[in-house]
Backbone as CSV, one residue per row, in Angstrom:
resi,resn,N_x,N_y,N_z,CA_x,CA_y,CA_z,C_x,C_y,C_z
1,MET,-21.713,-17.200,-10.584,-21.837,-15.788,-10.780,-21.372,-15.210,-9.245
2,ILE,-20.717,-13.965,-9.211,-21.148,-13.145,-7.999,-21.559,-11.186,-8.139
3,GLN,-22.813,-10.869,-7.998,-22.743,-9.382,-8.638,-22.177,-8.523,-7.188
4,LEU,-20.660,-8.168,-7.540,-20.862,-6.714,-6.370,-21.386,-6.083,-6.371
5,SER,-22.550,-5.374,-6.990,-23.182,-4.062,-6.497,-24.304,-4.807,-5.459
6,ASN,-24.321,-6.307,-4.847,-25.749,-6.297,-4.932,-25.187,-6.840,-2.950
7,PHE,-23.978,-6.483,-3.211,-23.351,-6.271,-1.813,-22.923,-5.326,-0.755
8,HIS,-23.619,-3.757,-2.337,-23.732,-1.445,-2.018,-25.128,-1.756,-2.739
9,PRO,-26.431,-1.874,-2.283,-27.588,-1.681,-2.361,-27.735,0.258,-2.513
10,GLU,-27.261,0.155,-1.000,-27.055,1.258,-0.976,-26.239,2.924,-1.881
11,TYR,-26.034,2.360,-2.951,-24.724,2.671,-3.816,-25.591,2.715,-4.961
12,THR,-25.138,3.233,-6.167,-25.709,3.179,-7.086,-24.019,3.146,-8.652
13,LYS,-23.394,2.732,-8.206,-22.210,2.848,-8.763,-21.599,2.825,-8.242
14,ILE,-20.546,1.958,-9.162,-19.070,1.090,-8.652,-17.272,2.245,-9.070
15,MET,-16.345,2.210,-8.620,-15.393,2.889,-9.197,-14.379,1.936,-9.314
16,TYR,-13.385,1.628,-9.711,-12.302,0.394,-8.955,-11.191,1.727,-9.480
17,TYR,-10.085,0.678,-8.213,-9.358,1.454,-7.816,-8.363,0.675,-8.181
18,ILE,-7.374,-0.143,-8.621,-6.528,-1.520,-9.012,-5.259,-0.778,-8.528
19,VAL,-4.662,-1.502,-8.057,-3.151,-1.520,-7.684,-2.758,-2.681,-8.187
20,LEU,-1.899,-2.677,-9.399,-1.487,-3.739,-9.894,0.019,-4.035,-9.430
21,ILE,1.066,-4.999,-8.526,2.106,-5.186,-8.635,2.986,-6.356,-9.259
22,GLY,4.060,-5.685,-9.803,5.128,-5.607,-11.221,4.370,-5.329,-12.205
23,SER,5.590,-4.841,-12.818,4.883,-4.547,-13.929,6.057,-4.682,-15.318
24,GLY,6.610,-6.302,-15.238,7.740,-7.077,-15.984,7.056,-7.838,-16.975
25,GLY,7.202,-9.077,-17.274,6.298,-9.911,-18.111,4.482,-9.888,-17.839
26,THR,4.538,-11.009,-17.418,2.982,-10.269,-16.768,2.288,-9.339,-16.398
27,GLY,2.590,-8.502,-15.866,2.643,-7.247,-15.508,1.889,-6.467,-16.313
28,GLY,3.756,-6.123,-17.310,3.681,-5.631,-17.868,2.318,-5.493,-19.602
29,TYR,2.573,-7.131,-20.103,1.367,-6.911,-20.717,-0.141,-7.081,-20.318
30,ALA,0.143,-7.001,-18.837,-1.918,-6.525,-18.392,-2.079,-5.343,-18.670
31,VAL,-0.929,-4.642,-17.842,-1.222,-2.711,-17.823,-1.905,-2.478,-19.212
32,GLN,-1.095,-2.938,-20.617,-1.997,-3.254,-22.047,-2.522,-3.297,-22.351
33,ARG,-3.562,-3.540,-21.454,-4.984,-5.171,-21.685,-5.793,-4.179,-20.571
34,ILE,-5.368,-3.849,-19.800,-6.350,-2.994,-18.585,-6.930,-1.445,-19.453
35,THR,-5.258,-1.064,-19.313,-6.010,0.429,-19.736,-6.460,0.336,-20.464
36,LYS,-7.043,0.025,-22.190,-7.005,-0.053,-23.744,-9.348,-0.526,-22.646
37,GLN,-9.027,-1.566,-22.292,-10.648,-1.375,-20.902,-10.586,-0.092,-20.586
38,MET,-9.871,0.239,-20.043,-10.293,1.779,-19.225,-10.875,2.370,-19.646
39,SER,-10.482,2.334,-21.513,-10.415,3.847,-21.981,-11.842,3.076,-22.995
40,ALA,-11.899,2.193,-23.189,-13.166,1.312,-23.761,-14.736,1.530,-23.149
41,PHE,-14.615,1.605,-21.725,-14.801,1.495,-20.837,-15.164,2.733,-20.161
42,SER,-15.199,3.701,-20.423,-15.394,5.123,-20.374,-16.743,5.209,-19.983
43,ASP,-18.072,4.788,-19.396,-18.570,4.823,-18.445,-19.152,4.685,-17.413
44,VAL,-17.242,4.318,-17.206,-16.991,3.088,-15.878,-15.465,4.084,-14.968
45,ARG,-15.512,4.454,-14.182,-14.555,5.222,-13.644,-14.091,4.215,-12.941
46,SER,-13.335,4.362,-13.449,-11.394,3.887,-12.482,-10.312,4.688,-12.286
47,TYR,-9.142,3.727,-11.724,-8.268,4.329,-10.701,-6.929,3.249,-10.985
48,LEU,-5.081,3.233,-11.598,-4.544,2.267,-11.743,-3.198,2.373,-11.509
49,MET,-2.763,2.305,-10.304,-1.883,2.592,-9.446,-0.667,0.945,-9.844
50,LEU,0.313,1.053,-10.707,1.778,0.190,-10.842,2.575,0.572,-9.905
51,ALA,2.877,-1.297,-9.086,4.264,-0.394,-8.565,5.193,-1.429,-8.989
52,ASP,6.409,-0.504,-9.248,7.700,-2.133,-9.406,8.792,-0.662,-9.900
53,PRO,9.709,-0.699,-8.519,11.135,-0.041,-8.578,11.750,-0.695,-9.519
54,ASP,11.059,-1.379,-10.331,12.631,-2.430,-11.214,13.102,-1.857,-12.731
55,VAL,14.465,-1.582,-12.610,14.957,-0.623,-13.963,14.993,-1.026,-15.378
56,ILE,14.914,-1.162,-16.153,14.541,-2.012,-17.546,15.289,-2.423,-17.798
57,GLU,16.404,-3.532,-18.036,17.835,-4.184,-18.858,17.708,-4.746,-20.022
58,GLU,18.593,-4.711,-21.129,18.932,-5.752,-21.887,18.482,-6.445,-22.061
59,ARG,18.353,-8.016,-21.708,17.799,-8.734,-21.132,16.024,-8.721,-21.448
60,ASN,15.525,-7.981,-20.665,14.159,-7.543,-20.586,13.125,-6.937,-21.924
61,LEU,14.468,-6.445,-23.444,13.910,-6.641,-24.352,13.255,-8.133,-24.895
62,LEU,13.475,-8.940,-24.574,13.958,-9.781,-25.124,11.757,-10.428,-24.944
63,ARG,10.985,-10.666,-23.106,10.513,-10.867,-23.180,9.084,-10.123,-22.497
64,GLN,9.003,-8.528,-22.034,8.758,-7.318,-21.799,8.125,-6.459,-22.567
65,PRO,7.553,-5.814,-22.304,7.004,-4.730,-23.286,7.659,-3.773,-23.761
66,PHE,8.994,-3.552,-23.600,9.306,-2.583,-23.859,10.213,-2.008,-24.756
67,ILE,11.304,-1.520,-25.029,11.401,-0.962,-26.052,13.165,-0.436,-26.122
68,THR,13.978,-0.344,-26.848,15.106,-0.077,-26.725,15.111,1.641,-25.472
69,ARG,14.093,2.920,-26.192,15.144,3.691,-25.540,14.280,3.865,-24.571
70,ASP,13.368,2.887,-24.087,13.591,2.646,-22.126,14.478,1.839,-21.430
71,LEU,16.069,1.799,-21.450,16.587,1.208,-21.213,17.268,2.351,-20.057
72,GLY,17.041,1.690,-18.794,17.786,1.996,-17.562,16.737,3.308,-16.726
73,LEU,15.439,3.334,-17.550,13.717,4.087,-16.792,13.495,2.629,-15.513
74,LYS,12.595,3.123,-15.215,11.498,2.205,-14.318,10.792,1.623,-15.203
75,LYS,10.233,0.025,-15.124,9.335,-0.131,-15.434,8.170,0.418,-15.340
76,SER,7.327,1.207,-14.440,6.248,0.965,-13.729,5.876,2.814,-14.260
77,GLU,7.053,3.862,-14.151,6.734,4.743,-14.560,7.122,5.031,-16.114
78,VAL,7.915,3.716,-17.180,7.139,4.007,-18.433,6.378,3.890,-18.728
79,LEU,5.839,2.260,-18.276,3.761,2.443,-18.689,2.940,3.388,-18.029
80,SER,3.141,3.686,-16.663,2.333,4.636,-16.414,2.241,5.832,-17.411
81,SER,3.591,7.001,-18.266,3.206,7.475,-18.442,3.020,7.058,-19.842
82,ARG,3.096,6.207,-20.910,3.195,5.250,-21.363,1.927,5.682,-21.970
83,TYR,0.581,4.238,-21.805,-0.550,3.958,-21.560,-1.330,5.281,-20.794
84,GLY,-0.422,6.285,-20.195,-1.584,6.821,-19.402,-1.867,8.167,-20.486
85,SER,-1.035,8.387,-21.222,-0.567,9.044,-22.796,-1.726,8.782,-23.605
86,THR,-1.526,7.391,-23.613,-2.346,6.910,-25.362,-3.258,7.110,-25.151
87,TYR,-4.156,6.949,-23.883,-5.079,6.463,-23.177,-6.131,7.371,-22.767
88,GLY,-5.012,8.222,-22.495,-6.080,9.734,-22.083,-6.716,9.165,-20.344
89,LEU,-5.783,8.672,-20.191,-5.852,8.187,-18.653,-4.790,9.091,-17.153
90,LYS,-4.927,8.384,-16.672,-4.859,9.085,-15.107,-4.123,8.058,-13.898
91,ILE,-2.687,7.643,-15.231,-1.853,6.594,-13.856,-0.680,6.792,-12.772
92,GLY,-1.097,5.997,-11.957,-0.019,6.345,-10.701,1.337,4.956,-10.763
93,SER,2.290,5.122,-10.546,3.794,4.375,-10.220,3.950,5.156,-9.269
94,SER,4.649,3.904,-8.640,5.247,3.834,-7.392,6.434,2.775,-7.512
95,ALA,7.410,3.354,-7.279,8.613,2.813,-8.177,9.850,3.108,-8.171
96,GLU,9.989,3.820,-6.351,11.410,4.461,-5.457,11.515,2.518,-4.555
97,LYS,10.599,1.456,-4.234,10.705,0.351,-3.635,9.805,-0.508,-4.109
98,TYR,10.445,-1.634,-3.335,9.615,-2.676,-3.319,8.713,-2.586,-2.545
99,ILE,7.460,-4.118,-2.720,6.667,-3.035,-1.461,6.765,-4.739,-0.575
100,GLU,7.229,-4.218,0.202,7.206,-5.496,1.401,6.888,-5.661,2.712
101,SER,5.649,-4.844,3.035,5.344,-5.007,3.742,3.775,-4.490,4.010
102,VAL,2.551,-4.764,4.476,1.088,-4.367,4.290,0.878,-3.088,4.260
103,GLU,1.972,-2.747,5.154,1.188,-1.077,5.342,1.996,-0.211,4.429
104,GLU,2.913,-0.648,3.165,3.387,-0.275,2.220,2.369,-0.352,0.915
105,LEU,1.423,-1.681,0.630,0.697,-1.882,0.169,-0.944,-0.611,0.682
106,GLU,-0.724,-0.816,1.887,-1.808,0.083,1.982,-2.030,1.141,1.415
107,SER,-0.496,1.904,1.791,-0.527,3.932,0.699,-0.579,3.089,0.119
108,LEU,-0.674,2.032,-0.821,-0.940,2.602,-2.331,-2.470,2.952,-2.878
109,PHE,-3.228,2.043,-1.081,-4.906,2.625,-1.719,-4.868,3.970,-1.259
110,SER,-4.327,4.540,-0.782,-4.907,5.848,-0.230,-4.841,6.985,-0.494
111,HIS,-4.715,6.830,-2.592,-4.968,8.461,-3.003,-6.819,8.315,-3.567
112,THR,-7.863,9.047,-2.487,-8.683,8.220,-3.077,-9.655,9.585,-3.102
113,SER,-8.819,11.427,-2.494,-9.414,12.317,-1.671,-10.153,12.774,-3.193
114,TYR,-9.878,12.887,-3.994,-10.502,13.054,-5.730,-11.231,12.206,-6.615
115,LEU,-11.196,11.292,-5.384,-12.360,9.652,-6.553,-12.850,10.180,-6.284
116,HIS,-13.581,10.550,-4.944,-15.205,9.824,-4.065,-15.813,10.656,-4.808
117,SER,-17.532,10.058,-5.076,-17.960,11.039,-5.956,-19.824,10.673,-5.295
118,GLN,-20.829,11.070,-4.934,-22.203,10.673,-4.239,-22.241,9.615,-4.541
119,ARG,-22.814,9.037,-3.755,-23.480,7.519,-4.351,-23.105,6.000,-4.576
120,GLN,-21.319,6.637,-5.030,-20.112,5.892,-5.372,-19.188,4.718,-4.755
121,TYR,-19.380,3.903,-4.452,-18.819,2.931,-4.122,-17.023,2.451,-4.805
122,ILE,-16.006,3.154,-3.786,-14.212,2.629,-3.975,-13.946,1.315,-3.918
123,GLN,-14.215,0.458,-5.535,-13.983,-0.850,-4.859,-12.748,-1.694,-5.338
124,LYS,-11.670,-1.736,-4.231,-10.179,-2.275,-4.034,-10.176,-2.982,-5.524
125,VAL,-9.373,-3.490,-6.229,-8.987,-4.841,-6.950,-7.299,-4.882,-6.752
126,LEU,-6.759,-5.735,-6.005,-5.488,-5.593,-6.450,-4.956,-7.068,-7.516
127,ILE,-3.884,-6.288,-7.841,-3.537,-7.329,-9.370,-2.299,-7.681,-8.722
128,GLY,-1.753,-9.660,-8.361,-0.602,-9.491,-8.260,0.615,-10.203,-9.870
129,ALA,1.373,-9.942,-10.369,1.593,-10.706,-10.995,3.709,-10.047,-10.580
130,VAL,3.248,-11.119,-9.859,5.286,-11.247,-9.567,5.750,-12.523,-9.924
131,ASP,6.813,-12.335,-9.174,7.857,-13.682,-9.761,8.577,-14.062,-8.252
132,ASN,8.105,-13.561,-7.482,7.960,-14.286,-6.301,7.138,-14.525,-5.103
133,ASP,6.798,-16.117,-4.548,6.368,-16.065,-3.077,6.803,-14.859,-1.477
134,PHE,7.551,-14.603,-1.603,7.267,-13.037,-0.266,6.381,-12.112,-0.767
135,SER,6.428,-11.195,-2.292,5.497,-10.454,-2.647,4.103,-10.923,-2.686
136,ARG,4.116,-12.516,-2.977,3.160,-13.086,-2.375,1.907,-12.950,-1.326
137,LYS,3.448,-13.207,-0.462,2.693,-13.386,0.776,2.321,-12.265,1.272
138,ILE,3.246,-11.059,1.419,2.382,-9.547,1.741,0.503,-9.012,1.203
139,MET,0.405,-10.069,-1.035,0.223,-9.809,-0.289,-1.600,-9.951,-0.074
140,ASN,-0.971,-11.665,-0.110,-2.273,-12.439,1.196,-2.478,-12.185,2.419
141,ASP,-1.302,-11.301,2.774,-1.690,-11.193,3.975,-2.668,-9.909,4.238
142,TYR,-2.160,-8.434,3.096,-3.184,-7.641,2.979,-4.328,-8.091,2.491
143,PHE,-5.085,-9.449,1.989,-6.124,-9.767,1.427,-6.482,-10.216,3.738
144,ASN,-6.055,-10.878,4.765,-6.934,-11.006,4.949,-6.975,-10.215,6.182
145,HIS,-6.319,-8.919,6.045,-5.841,-7.582,6.117,-7.486,-6.658,6.203
146,SER,-7.473,-7.201,4.914,-8.565,-5.775,4.697,-9.966,-7.018,4.896
147,ASP,-10.928,-5.441,4.988,-12.652,-6.351,5.684,-13.118,-6.047,3.758
148,ASP,-13.091,-5.712,2.942,-13.546,-5.742,1.583,-12.211,-5.884,0.562
149,LEU,-12.378,-6.679,-0.952,-11.213,-6.597,-1.572,-10.530,-8.086,-2.594
150,VAL,-10.976,-7.430,-4.262,-10.552,-8.718,-4.865,-9.873,-8.661,-5.389
151,TYR,-9.092,-9.705,-4.998,-7.703,-10.294,-5.207,-6.693,-11.091,-6.574
152,ILE,-6.541,-10.587,-7.285,-5.664,-11.210,-9.088,-4.837,-11.939,-8.343
153,ASP,-4.644,-12.936,-8.684,-3.078,-13.703,-8.741,-3.016,-13.715,-9.863
154,ALA,-1.581,-13.691,-10.365,-0.964,-14.559,-11.333,-0.608,-15.169,-11.581
155,GLY,0.311,-16.464,-11.511,1.576,-17.358,-11.771,1.718,-17.932,-12.700
156,ILE,3.219,-18.122,-12.773,3.294,-19.248,-14.711,4.776,-19.757,-13.552
157,GLU,4.756,-20.935,-14.248,6.126,-21.959,-14.465,6.705,-21.283,-14.338
158,GLY,7.990,-21.443,-14.186,9.314,-21.322,-14.646,9.831,-22.516,-15.989
159,ILE,10.466,-21.738,-16.670,11.269,-23.081,-17.484,12.364,-24.149,-17.050
160,TYR,12.748,-24.569,-17.296,13.594,-25.865,-16.536,14.632,-25.723,-16.304
161,LEU,16.081,-25.833,-16.525,16.941,-25.576,-16.271,17.781,-26.957,-15.505
162,PRO,18.834,-27.202,-16.016,19.492,-28.585,-15.241,20.554,-27.936,-14.429
163,GLU,19.669,-28.066,-13.032,21.261,-27.801,-11.917,22.074,-27.422,-11.505
164,ASN,23.124,-28.712,-12.494,24.225,-27.834,-12.921,23.963,-26.435,-13.854
165,GLY,24.393,-25.335,-13.400,24.068,-24.142,-14.968,25.125,-24.176,-15.068
166,ASP,26.403,-24.480,-14.463,27.476,-24.033,-16.151,27.719,-25.591,-16.824
167,LYS,26.775,-25.782,-17.225,26.503,-27.289,-18.303,25.489,-25.939,-20.177
168,GLN,26.463,-26.488,-20.152,26.283,-25.438,-21.921,24.791,-26.496,-22.570
169,GLU,24.325,-26.194,-22.856,22.761,-26.644,-23.539,23.260,-28.494,-24.680
170,ASP,24.366,-28.137,-25.103,25.146,-29.062,-25.896,25.575,-29.800,-25.953
171,GLU,25.780,-30.119,-23.988,25.993,-31.203,-22.955,24.639,-31.580,-22.278
172,TRP,23.573,-30.765,-22.468,22.506,-31.688,-21.301,22.614,-32.552,-21.925
173,THR,21.559,-33.758,-20.628,20.744,-35.027,-21.184,19.516,-34.802,-22.432
174,ASP,19.488,-35.629,-23.019,17.951,-35.995,-23.293,16.541,-35.648,-22.888
175,THR,16.704,-36.001,-21.782,15.845,-36.275,-20.721,15.866,-34.656,-20.472
176,GLU,16.904,-33.493,-20.016,16.920,-32.575,-19.409,16.770,-31.530,-20.792
177,LEU,16.994,-32.233,-21.613,16.127,-30.843,-22.658,15.090,-30.964,-23.159
178,GLU,14.955,-32.140,-22.812,13.118,-32.507,-23.584,11.830,-31.501,-21.280
179,ASP,12.481,-31.501,-21.104,11.567,-30.790,-19.634,12.315,-29.500,-19.420
180,HIS,13.662,-29.087,-20.677,13.496,-27.409,-20.648,12.574,-27.214,-22.198
181,LEU,12.411,-28.236,-22.976,11.457,-27.919,-24.090,10.064,-27.749,-23.685
182,GLU,9.733,-28.710,-22.974,8.026,-28.466,-22.242,7.551,-28.166,-21.482
183,SER,8.930,-27.454,-20.731,8.851,-26.164,-19.211,8.013,-24.907,-19.688
184,GLY,7.239,-24.378,-18.686,7.244,-22.959,-18.449,5.791,-22.423,-19.109
185,TYR,5.259,-23.372,-19.600,3.992,-22.737,-20.432,2.927,-22.859,-19.905
186,SER,2.454,-23.557,-18.387,1.627,-23.877,-17.645,1.660,-22.418,-16.495
187,GLY,0.260,-22.523,-16.473,0.279,-20.914,-15.209,-0.778,-21.337,-14.467
188,GLN,-1.788,-19.868,-13.432,-2.752,-20.043,-13.149,-2.926,-18.367,-12.424
189,VAL,-4.462,-18.148,-12.471,-4.662,-16.978,-12.236,-5.860,-17.345,-11.199
190,VAL,-5.528,-16.584,-10.002,-6.880,-17.301,-8.609,-7.522,-15.689,-8.589
191,VAL,-8.777,-15.411,-8.427,-9.560,-14.588,-8.339,-10.088,-14.543,-5.942
192,GLY,-9.114,-13.844,-5.546,-9.577,-13.870,-4.033,-10.644,-12.323,-4.194
193,LEU,-11.654,-12.985,-3.367,-12.961,-11.799,-3.017,-13.654,-11.901,-1.797
194,LYS,-13.270,-10.693,-0.758,-14.097,-10.759,0.716,-14.219,-9.284,0.716
195,LYS,-15.711,-9.677,0.673,-16.695,-8.536,1.745,-17.103,-8.401,3.226
196,LYS,-17.100,-7.682,3.260,-17.636,-6.672,5.061,-17.528,-8.260,5.217
197,GLY,-15.821,-8.610,5.760,-14.588,-8.921,6.091,-14.949,-10.484,6.104
198,GLU,-16.188,-10.550,4.891,-15.964,-12.378,4.984,-15.474,-12.504,3.765
199,VAL,-14.652,-13.986,3.761,-14.314,-14.093,2.393,-14.669,-15.533,1.476
200,ILE,-15.183,-14.809,0.686,-16.957,-15.150,-0.239,-15.808,-16.212,-1.222
201,LEU,-14.046,-15.530,-1.618,-13.301,-16.380,-2.605,-12.639,-16.658,-1.628
202,GLN,-11.819,-17.503,-1.887,-10.446,-17.945,-1.025,-9.029,-17.313,-2.420
203,PRO,-8.330,-16.614,-2.139,-7.122,-15.846,-2.036,-6.075,-17.158,-1.966
204,ILE,-5.075,-17.229,-3.127,-4.439,-17.819,-3.768,-4.002,-18.922,-3.098
205,HIS,-3.766,-18.357,-1.719,-3.076,-19.120,-0.939,-3.544,-19.882,0.377
206,GLY,-5.157,-20.059,-0.618,-6.045,-20.839,-0.031,-5.916,-22.116,-1.078
207,ILE,-6.219,-22.286,-2.405,-5.225,-22.988,-3.393,-4.478,-23.348,-3.456
208,TYR,-4.108,-22.511,-3.861,-2.167,-22.932,-3.872,-1.202,-22.126,-3.060
209,PRO,-0.895,-22.800,-1.807,-0.195,-21.928,-1.089,0.837,-22.810,-1.109
210,ILE,1.327,-20.944,-0.436,2.626,-19.925,-0.780,3.790,-21.131,-0.322
211,ASP,4.861,-21.447,-0.970,6.603,-21.716,-0.509,7.489,-20.909,0.242
212,SER,6.751,-21.726,1.494,7.596,-20.716,2.890,8.983,-20.796,2.470
213,ASN,9.532,-21.588,0.707,10.811,-21.392,1.188,11.565,-20.538,0.713
214,ASP,10.550,-19.734,-0.076,10.592,-19.147,-1.589,10.673,-17.244,-0.519
215,LEU,10.499,-17.563,0.535,10.408,-16.221,1.021,11.358,-15.405,1.067
216,ILE,12.245,-15.039,0.514,12.964,-13.840,-0.078,12.736,-12.978,-0.417
217,PRO,12.789,-11.469,0.282,12.396,-10.279,-0.068,13.175,-9.614,-1.155
218,PRO,12.463,-9.532,-2.405,13.315,-8.853,-3.930,13.758,-8.284,-4.218
219,SER,14.094,-6.849,-2.929,15.322,-6.281,-2.825,16.455,-7.427,-2.642
220,HIS,16.037,-7.532,-1.665,17.377,-8.932,-1.279,17.587,-9.519,-2.585
221,ASN,16.538,-10.014,-3.884,17.300,-10.417,-5.090,17.696,-9.815,-6.239
222,CYS,18.136,-8.429,-5.763,17.847,-7.346,-6.961,19.677,-6.947,-8.172
223,GLY,18.849,-7.587,-9.073,20.061,-7.625,-10.225,20.991,-9.068,-10.349
224,LEU,19.785,-10.056,-10.031,20.288,-11.011,-9.612,19.400,-12.145,-10.846
225,GLU,19.903,-12.914,-12.666,19.007,-13.862,-12.785,18.192,-14.621,-11.977
226,PRO,17.036,-15.084,-12.662,15.887,-15.979,-11.923,16.631,-16.807,-12.309
227,SER,16.686,-17.751,-11.625,16.499,-18.784,-11.236,16.087,-19.669,-12.031
228,GLN,14.984,-19.274,-12.431,13.673,-20.000,-13.600,13.416,-19.554,-14.026
229,PRO,14.024,-19.032,-15.696,13.529,-17.784,-16.293,11.997,-18.216,-17.390
230,GLN,11.042,-16.953,-18.235,9.879,-17.512,-18.162,9.790,-16.985,-19.600
231,ARG,9.060,-18.007,-19.775,7.952,-17.437,-21.595,7.165,-15.919,-21.428
232,MET,7.685,-15.769,-22.607,6.624,-14.768,-23.195,5.426,-14.946,-23.087
233,ILE,4.935,-16.126,-24.115,3.992,-16.466,-23.923,3.403,-16.350,-22.760
234,ALA,4.063,-17.186,-21.873,3.534,-17.580,-20.833,2.465,-16.366,-19.645
235,ASN,3.781,-15.365,-20.019,3.004,-14.211,-19.935,2.088,-13.737,-20.212
236,GLU,1.756,-13.619,-21.941,1.053,-13.094,-22.364,-0.420,-13.269,-21.845
237,MET,-0.829,-14.821,-21.940,-1.560,-15.262,-21.985,-1.517,-15.150,-20.261
238,ALA,-1.642,-15.854,-19.401,-1.315,-14.927,-17.793,-2.544,-13.306,-17.952
239,ALA,-1.944,-12.435,-18.427,-1.982,-11.324,-18.255,-3.972,-11.287,-19.786
240,LEU,-3.559,-11.615,-20.106,-5.881,-12.138,-20.705,-6.322,-12.367,-20.226
241,GLN,-6.011,-13.654,-18.974,-6.229,-14.170,-17.938,-6.902,-12.416,-18.039
242,ILE,-5.925,-12.304,-16.432,-6.421,-11.320,-15.952,-7.356,-10.251,-16.624
243,SER,-7.056,-10.304,-17.502,-8.153,-8.647,-18.725,-9.237,-9.250,-18.677
244,ILE,-9.238,-10.654,-18.797,-11.008,-11.412,-19.069,-11.869,-10.617,-17.755
245,LEU,-10.923,-11.091,-17.084,-11.445,-10.770,-15.472,-11.630,-9.705,-15.022
246,MET,-10.519,-8.493,-14.830,-11.501,-7.447,-15.305,-12.652,-6.663,-16.624
247,ASN,-12.607,-7.143,-17.905,-13.707,-6.787,-18.817,-15.130,-7.054,-18.070
248,GLU,-14.650,-8.516,-17.579,-16.064,-8.627,-16.466,-16.630,-7.464,-15.499
249,LEU,-15.708,-6.730,-14.562,-15.516,-6.051,-13.727,-16.773,-5.267,-14.157
250,PHE,-15.550,-4.871,-15.458,-16.256,-3.426,-15.854,-17.720,-3.451,-16.877
251,ALA,-18.110,-4.493,-17.068,-18.727,-4.335,-17.813,-20.453,-4.437,-16.960
252,SER,-19.672,-5.919,-16.099,-21.106,-6.413,-15.603,-20.978,-6.267,-13.944
253,ASN,-19.820,-5.840,-12.982,-19.684,-5.356,-11.337,-19.105,-7.110,-11.040
254,SER,-19.343,-8.063,-12.307,-19.379,-9.065,-10.968,-17.726,-9.806,-12.080
255,ILE,-18.237,-10.875,-10.657,-16.840,-12.231,-11.001,-17.816,-13.214,-11.213
256,ARG,-17.322,-14.035,-11.824,-17.895,-15.383,-12.896,-16.830,-16.022,-12.827
257,THR,-15.455,-16.237,-12.064,-14.575,-17.624,-12.378,-13.783,-17.753,-10.791
258,HIS,-13.481,-18.066,-10.527,-12.719,-18.299,-9.122,-11.221,-18.546,-9.891
259,VAL,-10.937,-19.695,-10.754,-9.169,-20.103,-10.217,-9.665,-20.074,-12.191
260,ILE,-8.082,-20.559,-12.736,-8.348,-20.523,-14.021,-6.560,-20.942,-13.820
261,ASN,-6.792,-22.145,-14.699,-5.660,-22.647,-14.860,-5.670,-23.025,-16.787
262,PHE,-4.482,-22.596,-17.336,-4.082,-22.605,-18.958,-2.638,-23.353,-18.727
263,ASN,-2.542,-23.422,-19.802,-1.446,-23.923,-20.797,-1.205,-22.996,-22.034
264,ALA,-0.154,-21.966,-21.838,-0.296,-21.378,-23.293,0.568,-22.329,-24.630
265,GLN,1.678,-22.873,-24.321,1.754,-24.790,-25.604,1.391,-24.809,-26.549
266,LEU,-0.290,-25.165,-25.943,-1.400,-26.061,-25.782,-2.554,-24.532,-26.723
267,GLY,-1.699,-23.268,-25.856,-3.427,-22.159,-25.889,-4.816,-22.351,-25.353
268,ASN,-5.306,-24.264,-24.387,-6.870,-24.014,-23.933,-6.110,-23.635,-21.869
269,SER,-7.344,-23.543,-21.511,-7.184,-22.679,-20.517,-8.511,-23.316,-19.660
270,ARG,-8.781,-23.833,-18.598,-9.959,-24.306,-17.533,-10.256,-23.876,-16.845
271,ALA,-11.258,-22.989,-16.834,-11.486,-22.410,-15.724,-13.143,-23.108,-14.253
272,GLU,-12.425,-22.341,-13.037,-13.533,-23.207,-12.192,-14.644,-22.044,-11.734
273,ALA,-15.540,-22.325,-11.482,-16.903,-20.548,-11.658,-16.921,-20.526,-10.321
274,ALA,-17.125,-18.891,-9.916,-17.062,-18.813,-8.941,-18.929,-19.224,-8.034
275,PRO,-18.938,-19.847,-7.098,-19.949,-19.887,-7.113,-21.446,-19.084,-6.676
276,ASP,-22.477,-19.502,-6.922,-23.842,-18.357,-6.815,-23.384,-18.017,-4.963
277,VAL,-23.872,-16.469,-4.551,-23.667,-16.148,-3.408,-24.772,-16.004,-3.008
278,PRO,-25.562,-15.986,-1.629,-26.937,-15.543,-0.921,-26.726,-14.958,-0.082
279,LEU,-27.176,-14.042,-0.452,-27.881,-12.405,-0.152,-28.971,-12.094,0.786
280,PRO,-28.872,-11.358,1.630,-27.918,-10.618,2.174,-26.347,-11.249,2.722
281,ILE,-25.819,-9.365,2.262,-24.983,-10.392,3.380,-24.575,-9.456,3.695
282,ASN,-24.868,-10.064,5.520,-25.017,-9.048,7.186,-23.599,-8.665,7.314
């Protein structure tokens, strides 16, 4: 277990500044859980910023937490308004454009002027809930750029589809159909931690190297159908793993887990514990 408060003995409390990139399948369900936790842990100060310029479309209603009246609106704005009003929280949103540089990501953590208080440490928490490695690389670069950051990244396996996209399902081979039915359920969540410029827990890239062939900015893919769609149950299970990690931060200012691998079809998960960290860290 890693106790965050041990790194800052001069402070009496931690305030969590959370930036969540992606408000679709995994991110949308994560918002539901995190905001409820923020409300429940009322004695722990926290702030949530959502970043996603995507517009809600008809296809999103099948596996994302939106309803018909949300169609045509921005995902991050809908979620920030809905759950901010539900729990009486101030939730920010960035819906103008995709975050495609370290500088743009840094700007999301800049709204701290009214959050400071005496003997309080502001802990940055970055949560990635994206479906492309370009955005994941930007977040990894931001981790490398930062001196102090908790970086939680969630990724899930896409559903297998035959390479010939023109084939109807009744034309698939038995193998293609079996691969389709068995795919899209697995995923992982990785916690990276950097303190005082030192990497305490390797982020996603150090565990599952980012695919350099997928480095297409999301702004260039706008409006395109995903090549590998995702299953709602996998999105929900990824969001659950994120909320488990956030619960530990809110409850005890600690990180107990480094890597979680899960399978939403079987309903199981396997966690790799975070190592104990000798103190002090200079």
